[in-house]
Amino acid sequence: MSAITSLPQTAGSVEAMKPEKGYISVKDFDFWYGTHQTLFKVNMEMPEKQVTAFIGPSGCGKSTLLRNIKRMNDLVDGQHHQGDITIGNDTIYHPHLEVTSLRKRVGMVFQKSNPFPKSIYENVVYGLRVAGVNDRATLDAACEHALRSSALWEEVKDRLSASALGLSGGQQQRLCIARAIAVKPEVLLMDEPCSALDPIATGKIEELILELKKEFTVVIVTHNMQQAARVSDLTAFFYLGKLIEFDTTLKIFTNPSLKQTEDYITGRFG
Amino acid sequence: MSTALPPRTESSTPGRSGLPKQAKIRGEAQVWLTGMGLALALTLAAFLLWVIVSNGLAVFWPKRITEFTVRVGTQTTTIAGELVSRRELLTNEPGKPVVSEVHIFTGNKDVYKNAFRFIDAATIIAESQPLDLIEVERLEYGNAVGYPVALKLRGADKKIESIPAEDSRFPSELNRLISETNDRWDVIKSLEKGKIGANAQKIKRLENERKKIPAGEQGVLDADIAKLKSEYQELAKQAGVLRAKQNEHKLSIRLASGESKDILLGKIVEVFQPNRMGLLSRIGFFFHRMWNFVSDNPREANTEGGIFPAIFGTFAMTLLMSVGVVPIGVLAAIYLREYAKQGPLVRGVRIAVNNLAGVPSIVFGVFGLGFFVYFCGGSIDRLFFGDSLPTPTFGTGGILWSAATLSLMTVPVVIVATEESIASVPRGMKEASLAMGASKWQTIQRIVLPASVPGILTGTILAMARGAGEVAPLMLVGVVKLAPTLPLNTEYPFVHLDQKFMHLGFHIYDLAFQSPDSEAARPAVFATTLFLILLVLVMNLSAILLRERLRKKFKTSAF
C-alpha cells in the first residue's frame, strides 16, 4: 500500500457519502461504437456540487461515459446505447430535448486545450454569443466573472483582445474552463484536463477544481491517482467497460472493497 | 530497410560495413533522379517565360533605324528600317552557296504595301544609321519611316505656309501641333462617345415609350424627340468641325527610297528619332510606349495601339467569375464535408466533381451557349426586354454569361480546395464549439469557415488563374475582337452585364491567327501574352497577400 501512504489527505470532505440518489444518475447504461460494446450496465449516482473522479486504464470506457453525459458521442457514426442518464430530473435522451440545450447545461473541458483562434474575450463569451446574447455589458460581466472564477483574470485582464493562442498551455486550459463556466452550466465535465500540463499548471487547475465544486457538479476523468485522491469526493473505477467499484475517494484509496481496485491503485496492473 | 536490399555484386557481402555504403549510393541516385525532374520542369517553364518576357518587352524598345544601300545588277536603291533579324536560308543542295537574308521592318505600309521586307545580304553594299531619320507612329497604316522635309501649315486664308526641317522652329512647332491634335482627338472622342452616345440612348428610350402609348397622345413625346434630334444635329456639326481641323496641317517626309509622303498631323500619334536617342531617353521611351500599350484602345485590326479594353475585360470577367464561383463552391464543399453522410454516394460525387475538371473547356462553352445564353438569356429577354426584341439583350453572348460559364468550369477547383481546408480544421475546435451548445451551423459559421478562409482563397486563386487564361469557351459566350465600350462605364446603368467584351486570351488568339498581317501582329502577340501573365500574377498576388494576412490574423491576434 505504498502509494496510499504517500498520499496527502484527500481534499474531499471526509463526511462525503456515496449517495442513494445523485444529481447525475446513470441507469443500466450500455454503449456501442458500431458493434463494439464499450460500456456494460453502468449504474451510478453522482452527487450535486461534489467532484466525482473516473479512473481506470486506457480504453476502459471512462471517457466514453463522460462524453455521453453531454451526448458528445452523438457525433460519432454508428453509435447507439441502452439505458438512461438523467441530470436533475431530466433524461438526456428525451426525444423532445434539443441536444444544444443539454450541452448548454453541461460544460466540458477537454484533454487538450482547444481555445478558438479568436481573442481571449471572444473565447470566453463564445457560449453566450451562440446562445444569442449580444449585449456588451452582459458579456463583459460574464467574461470577467468567468475569468475570475477560473483564476485567470489577473493574468489576462489587460489583454482581453489578444489572441487566445498566445497564452501558455496552462493558461489556455484555464481559459477553456472559463469558457465552459461562462454559460453557467450545472455540470462541469473534465476529460483529463491536466494530462498535457506541467506540475505547476496542474496544481493551479486542481485548486481551481476545488473552488469550482462550490458552484458546479464536477466529473473528472484522470489517469493520475494522486490527482483523483486530491480533488475528488467520490471515485469510480472502471475496467473493460464495467464499473468495478464506486465509493467515496477516502474508501477507494484507503480501503477498497475489491482486490482489483486495490491492485490498480497501487500500480500492480493497468 | 537495408536488409531488403539484394546484394548488387558477388563481392559485396551483406555486412555492417557494406550495406550502408550501398544504401547511400542508391539514395544519391534518387536525389539526382528527382532533382533532374525538377530541373527539367523548371528549365522548360523558365525558357517559356524567357521567350515571352524578352519578346514582349522588346516590342517597346525603340530600335535604331538602319539605312541599307542595295545593288541589284546595275540598279542601286536605298531602304531604311528596323533590323528584325539576319538569317541564313536552309538549303539541301550540296555545293550551293548559303544565302543569308536580312529581315527588316520598313514601315510605310501605305507606300510599300508591306511593312516588312527581306533583303538578300549579298546585295547590300552599305549600311548606315543616319541621325536625321524619324519614325512616325500613325493612326493608320502603322509607322512611317523617313527624313523630315517640311511642315505644311494651312492658314485661315487657305494659304499654305511651309516650315522646312532645317528651320529652328520646326521641332517645337511639330511637337506643339501634334499634342494639339492629340488633345483635339480626346475632345472629339468625348463628344462623340459621351454626349452623342447619351443623346442617341435618350432618343431610343423615348421612341420605345412612344410605341407603347396610343397614337393620339404621341405628340408630347414627338416634341421631345425632335428637340433631342436637333441637339444631335448640333453636336454632330461640332464634331464635324473639329474633325475637319484635324486635317489642316501636314508633315511631309521623304522616304529613304526617295518617295515623298505627306502625313496629316491629325493622323500622327507621335514622332521620334530613334537614332538620336541616348540610353536614358531610350529607357524613358520604352516605358512611355509600354504605358501607351496598356492604356490605349486597339487600332488597325488590333495590331496597333493598346490593349486596355482587353485588360479591363479580362479583369472584370475574372472578378465576376470569382464572385460567382466562390459562394457556390464553398456551399457545396460545406455540404459534402460537414452534412453529407460519408459513404459511396459522397465518394462518387467527389470523383464526379474532380472529373468535371477534365472536361474539355469548349464543352463548357457549348453548354454555356445553350443553357446560359439561349435558355436563361432568352427567357430574361422575353420577360424583361420584350420591347427591344428581336434584338437580343441578354439572349446573346455577354460578360455575365462568360463569367457564369467559367464559374461552372472552375467550380471543382474551389470545391476541392475548400473541402481540404475544412477537413483540416482541428476536430477539437469543432467539438469545443459543439460542447458550448453551438448548433452545427453556428459551428460552421463561427469556427470552421473562418479557419478555412486561407484554403478557400487558395481555391479562388487557382480558379482565377484557370479562368483568366481560358479562351475556347469564351469565344462562344461573349468575347469579341473589338468591343466599342467597356462593360463598366459612365453610362446608365454603369454596369453592363449584357455587353460583349474583349479578353486578353482571345486577343492573343485573334492577333496570332486571325490577323490580316500576321508579321505585323507578332510583336503585339508577345506583348499581350506578357500582360495576360502579369494580370494573372497581380490578381494572384493580391489574393495571396490577403490569404497571408488572414493566416497571420488567424494565428496570432483577434479574429
Coordinates of N, CA and C in Angstrom, one line a residue, chain A residues 22-149:
Chain A
G22 N -28.3 10.6 -6.8 CA -27.4 11.7 -7.1 C -28.0 12.7 -8.1
Y23 N -27.2 13.8 -8.4 CA -27.7 14.8 -9.4 C -27.7 14.2 -10.8
I24 N -26.6 13.5 -11.1 CA -26.5 12.8 -12.3 C -26.6 11.3 -12.1
S25 N -27.6 10.7 -12.7 CA -27.8 9.3 -12.5 C -27.6 8.6 -13.8
V26 N -26.8 7.5 -13.7 CA -26.6 6.6 -14.9 C -27.3 5.3 -14.5
K27 N -28.3 4.9 -15.4 CA -29.0 3.7 -15.1 C -28.9 2.7 -16.2
D28 N -28.4 1.5 -15.8 CA -28.2 0.4 -16.7 C -27.7 0.8 -18.1
F29 N -26.7 1.5 -18.1 CA -26.2 2.1 -19.3 C -25.3 1.3 -20.1
D30 N -25.7 0.9 -21.3 CA -24.8 0.2 -22.3 C -24.5 1.1 -23.4
F31 N -23.3 0.9 -24.0 CA -23.0 1.8 -25.1 C -22.2 1.0 -26.2
W32 N -22.5 1.3 -27.4 CA -21.7 0.6 -28.5 C -21.2 1.6 -29.5
Y33 N -20.0 1.4 -29.9 CA -19.5 2.1 -31.1 C -19.6 1.1 -32.3
G34 N -20.6 1.2 -33.1 CA -20.9 0.2 -34.1 C -21.3 -1.1 -33.4
T35 N -20.5 -2.2 -33.6 CA -20.8 -3.5 -33.0 C -20.0 -3.7 -31.7
H36 N -19.1 -2.7 -31.5 CA -18.1 -2.9 -30.4 C -18.7 -2.2 -29.1
Q37 N -19.0 -3.1 -28.1 CA -19.6 -2.5 -26.9 C -18.5 -2.0 -26.0
T38 N -18.7 -0.7 -25.5 CA -17.7 -0.1 -24.7 C -18.1 0.1 -23.3
L39 N -19.4 0.1 -23.0 CA -19.9 0.2 -21.7 C -20.9 -0.9 -21.4
F40 N -20.8 -1.5 -20.2 CA -21.7 -2.6 -19.8 C -22.5 -2.2 -18.6
K41 N -23.8 -2.1 -18.7 CA -24.7 -2.0 -17.5 C -24.1 -1.1 -16.4
V42 N -23.8 0.1 -16.7 CA -23.2 1.0 -15.7 C -24.3 1.6 -14.9
N43 N -24.2 1.6 -13.6 CA -25.2 2.3 -12.7 C -24.4 3.2 -11.8
M44 N -24.7 4.4 -11.8 CA -24.0 5.3 -10.7 C -24.8 6.5 -10.5
E45 N -24.6 7.1 -9.3 CA -25.3 8.3 -8.8 C -24.2 9.3 -8.4
M46 N -24.1 10.4 -9.2 CA -23.1 11.4 -8.8 C -23.8 12.6 -8.1
P47 N -23.3 12.9 -6.9 CA -24.0 13.9 -6.1 C -23.7 15.3 -6.6
E48 N -24.7 16.2 -6.2 CA -24.6 17.6 -6.7 C -23.5 18.3 -5.9
K49 N -22.8 19.2 -6.6 CA -21.7 20.1 -6.1 C -20.7 19.3 -5.4
Q50 N -20.3 18.1 -5.9 CA -19.2 17.4 -5.5 C -18.4 17.0 -6.7
V51 N -17.1 16.5 -6.4 CA -16.3 16.1 -7.5 C -16.3 14.6 -7.6
T52 N -16.7 14.1 -8.7 CA -16.6 12.6 -9.0 C -15.4 12.4 -9.9
A53 N -14.5 11.5 -9.6 CA -13.4 11.1 -10.5 C -13.7 9.8 -11.1
F54 N -13.3 9.7 -12.4 CA -13.4 8.4 -13.1 C -11.9 7.9 -13.3
I55 N -11.6 6.8 -12.8 CA -10.2 6.3 -13.0 C -10.3 4.9 -13.7
G56 N -9.2 4.5 -14.2 CA -9.2 3.2 -14.9 C -8.2 3.2 -16.0
P57 N -7.7 2.0 -16.5 CA -6.7 2.0 -17.5 C -7.3 2.5 -18.8
S58 N -6.5 2.9 -19.8 CA -6.9 3.4 -21.1 C -7.9 2.4 -21.7
G59 N -8.9 2.9 -22.4 CA -9.9 2.0 -23.1 C -10.9 1.4 -22.2
C60 N -11.0 1.9 -20.9 CA -11.9 1.2 -20.0 C -13.3 1.8 -20.1
G61 N -13.5 2.9 -20.9 CA -14.8 3.4 -21.1 C -15.1 4.6 -20.3
K62 N -14.2 5.1 -19.5 CA -14.5 6.2 -18.6 C -14.7 7.5 -19.4
S63 N -13.9 7.7 -20.4 CA -14.1 8.9 -21.3 C -15.4 8.8 -22.1
T64 N -15.7 7.6 -22.5 CA -17.0 7.4 -23.2 C -18.2 7.8 -22.4
L65 N -18.1 7.4 -21.2 CA -19.3 7.7 -20.3 C -19.3 9.2 -20.0
L66 N -18.2 9.8 -19.8 CA -18.1 11.2 -19.6 C -18.7 12.0 -20.8
R67 N -18.3 11.6 -22.0 CA -18.8 12.3 -23.2 C -20.3 12.0 -23.4
N68 N -20.8 10.9 -22.9 CA -22.2 10.6 -23.1 C -23.0 11.5 -22.2
I69 N -22.5 12.0 -21.1 CA -23.3 12.8 -20.2 C -23.7 14.1 -20.9
K70 N -23.0 14.6 -21.9 CA -23.5 15.7 -22.7 C -23.7 15.3 -24.1
R71 N -23.9 14.0 -24.3 CA -24.2 13.5 -25.7 C -23.2 13.9 -26.7
M72 N -21.9 14.0 -26.4 CA -20.9 14.4 -27.4 C -20.7 13.2 -28.3
N73 N -21.1 12.0 -27.9 CA -20.9 10.8 -28.8 C -21.9 10.8 -29.9
D74 N -22.9 11.7 -29.9 CA -23.8 11.7 -31.0 C -23.1 12.0 -32.3
L75 N -21.9 12.6 -32.2 CA -21.2 13.0 -33.4 C -20.6 11.8 -34.1
V76 N -20.5 10.7 -33.4 CA -19.8 9.5 -33.9 C -20.8 8.7 -34.7
D77 N -20.4 8.3 -35.9 CA -21.3 7.5 -36.7 C -21.4 6.1 -36.1
G78 N -22.6 5.5 -36.1 CA -22.8 4.1 -35.8 C -22.9 3.9 -34.3
Q79 N -23.0 4.9 -33.5 CA -23.0 4.7 -32.0 C -24.5 4.4 -31.6
H80 N -24.7 3.6 -30.6 CA -26.0 3.5 -30.0 C -25.9 3.1 -28.6
H81 N -27.0 3.2 -27.9 CA -26.9 3.0 -26.4 C -28.2 2.3 -25.9
Q82 N -28.1 1.9 -24.7 CA -29.3 1.4 -24.0 C -29.3 1.9 -22.6
G83 N -30.4 2.0 -21.9 CA -30.4 2.5 -20.6 C -30.5 4.0 -20.6
D84 N -30.3 4.7 -19.5 CA -30.6 6.1 -19.5 C -29.6 6.9 -18.6
I85 N -29.5 8.2 -18.9 CA -28.7 9.1 -18.0 C -29.7 10.2 -17.7
T86 N -29.8 10.6 -16.4 CA -30.6 11.8 -16.1 C -29.7 12.8 -15.4
I87 N -30.0 14.1 -15.7 CA -29.4 15.2 -15.0 C -30.5 15.9 -14.3
G88 N -30.4 16.1 -13.0 CA -31.5 16.6 -12.2 C -32.7 15.7 -12.4
N89 N -33.8 16.1 -13.0 CA -34.9 15.2 -13.2 C -35.1 14.9 -14.7
D90 N -34.2 15.4 -15.5 CA -34.4 15.3 -17.0 C -33.5 14.2 -17.6
T91 N -34.2 13.4 -18.3 CA -33.4 12.4 -19.0 C -32.8 13.0 -20.3
I92 N -31.5 12.8 -20.5 CA -30.8 13.5 -21.6 C -31.2 12.9 -22.9
Y93 N -31.8 11.7 -22.9 CA -32.2 11.2 -24.2 C -33.7 11.4 -24.5
H94 N -34.3 12.3 -23.8 CA -35.7 12.6 -24.1 C -35.9 13.0 -25.6
P95 N -36.8 12.5 -26.3 CA -36.9 12.8 -27.7 C -37.2 14.3 -28.0
H96 N -37.8 15.0 -27.0 CA -38.1 16.4 -27.3 C -37.0 17.3 -26.8
L97 N -35.9 16.7 -26.2 CA -34.8 17.6 -25.7 C -33.9 18.0 -26.9
E98 N -33.7 19.2 -27.0 CA -32.7 19.7 -28.0 C -31.3 19.5 -27.5
V99 N -30.5 18.9 -28.3 CA -29.2 18.5 -27.8 C -28.4 19.7 -27.4
T100 N -28.6 20.8 -28.2 CA -27.8 22.1 -27.9 C -28.2 22.6 -26.5
S101 N -29.4 22.5 -26.1 CA -29.8 23.0 -24.8 C -29.2 22.1 -23.7
L102 N -29.1 20.8 -23.9 CA -28.4 19.9 -23.0 C -27.0 20.4 -22.8
R103 N -26.3 20.6 -24.0 CA -24.9 21.0 -24.0 C -24.7 22.3 -23.3
K104 N -25.7 23.2 -23.3 CA -25.5 24.4 -22.5 C -25.6 24.2 -21.0
R105 N -26.3 23.1 -20.6 CA -26.4 22.8 -19.2 C -25.2 22.1 -18.7
V106 N -24.4 21.5 -19.6 CA -23.3 20.7 -19.2 C -22.0 21.2 -19.9
G107 N -21.1 21.8 -19.1 CA -19.9 22.3 -19.7 C -18.9 21.2 -19.8
M108 N -17.9 21.4 -20.7 CA -16.9 20.4 -20.8 C -15.5 21.0 -21.1
V109 N -14.5 20.4 -20.4 CA -13.1 20.8 -20.6 C -12.4 19.6 -21.2
F110 N -11.7 19.8 -22.3 CA -11.1 18.6 -23.0 C -9.7 18.4 -22.5
Q111 N -9.2 17.2 -22.9 CA -7.8 16.8 -22.5 C -6.8 17.8 -23.1
K112 N -6.9 18.1 -24.4 CA -6.0 19.0 -25.0 C -6.8 20.4 -25.0
S113 N -6.1 21.4 -24.5 CA -6.8 22.7 -24.5 C -7.1 23.1 -25.9
N114 N -8.3 23.5 -26.2 CA -8.7 23.8 -27.5 C -9.4 25.2 -27.6
P115 N -8.6 26.3 -27.3 CA -9.2 27.6 -27.5 C -9.5 27.9 -29.0
F116 N -10.4 28.7 -29.2 CA -10.7 29.1 -30.6 C -9.7 30.1 -31.0
P117 N -9.3 30.2 -32.3 CA -8.4 31.2 -32.8 C -9.1 32.6 -32.8
K118 N -9.5 33.0 -31.7 CA -10.1 34.3 -31.5 C -9.5 35.0 -30.3
S119 N -10.0 36.1 -30.0 CA -9.4 36.8 -28.8 C -9.8 36.1 -27.5
I120 N -9.1 36.4 -26.5 CA -9.5 35.8 -25.2 C -10.9 36.1 -24.8
Y121 N -11.3 37.4 -25.0 CA -12.6 37.8 -24.7 C -13.7 37.0 -25.5
E122 N -13.4 36.9 -26.8 CA -14.4 36.2 -27.7 C -14.5 34.7 -27.3
N123 N -13.3 34.1 -26.9 CA -13.4 32.8 -26.4 C -14.3 32.6 -25.2
V124 N -14.1 33.5 -24.2 CA -14.9 33.3 -23.0 C -16.4 33.5 -23.3
V125 N -16.8 34.5 -24.1 CA -18.2 34.7 -24.3 C -18.8 33.9 -25.5
Y126 N -18.0 33.0 -26.0 CA -18.5 32.2 -27.2 C -19.8 31.6 -26.9
G127 N -19.9 30.9 -25.8 CA -21.2 30.2 -25.4 C -22.4 31.1 -25.3
L128 N -22.1 32.4 -24.8 CA -23.2 33.3 -24.7 C -23.6 33.8 -26.1
R129 N -22.6 34.1 -26.9 CA -22.8 34.6 -28.2 C -23.7 33.6 -29.0
V130 N -23.3 32.3 -29.0 CA -24.1 31.3 -29.8 C -25.5 31.2 -29.2
A131 N -25.6 31.5 -27.9 CA -27.0 31.5 -27.3 C -27.8 32.7 -27.6
G132 N -27.1 33.6 -28.4 CA -27.9 34.8 -28.8 C -27.7 36.1 -28.0
V133 N -26.8 36.0 -27.0 CA -26.6 37.2 -26.1 C -25.6 38.1 -26.9
N134 N -26.0 39.3 -27.1 CA -25.0 40.3 -27.7 C -24.9 41.6 -27.0
D135 N -25.5 41.7 -25.8 CA -25.5 42.9 -25.0 C -24.1 43.0 -24.4
R136 N -23.4 44.1 -24.8 CA -22.0 44.2 -24.4 C -21.8 44.1 -22.9
A137 N -22.7 44.8 -22.1 CA -22.5 44.9 -20.6 C -22.6 43.4 -20.1
T138 N -23.6 42.7 -20.5 CA -23.8 41.3 -20.0 C -22.6 40.5 -20.4
L139 N -22.1 40.6 -21.6 CA -21.0 39.8 -22.0 C -19.7 40.2 -21.2
D140 N -19.5 41.5 -21.0 CA -18.4 42.0 -20.2 C -18.4 41.4 -18.8
A141 N -19.6 41.4 -18.2 CA -19.7 40.9 -16.8 C -19.5 39.4 -16.7
A142 N -20.0 38.7 -17.7 CA -19.9 37.3 -17.7 C -18.4 36.9 -17.9
C143 N -17.8 37.7 -18.8 CA -16.4 37.4 -19.1 C -15.5 37.5 -17.9
E144 N -15.7 38.7 -17.2 CA -14.9 38.9 -16.0 C -15.2 37.9 -14.9
H145 N -16.5 37.6 -14.7 CA -16.8 36.6 -13.7 C -16.2 35.2 -14.0
A146 N -16.3 34.8 -15.3 CA -15.8 33.5 -15.6 C -14.2 33.5 -15.5
L147 N -13.6 34.6 -15.9 CA -12.1 34.6 -15.8 C -11.7 34.6 -14.4
R148 N -12.4 35.4 -13.5 CA -12.1 35.4 -12.1 C -12.3 34.0 -11.5
S149 N -13.4 33.3 -11.9 CA -13.7 32.0 -11.3 C -12.6 31.0 -11.8

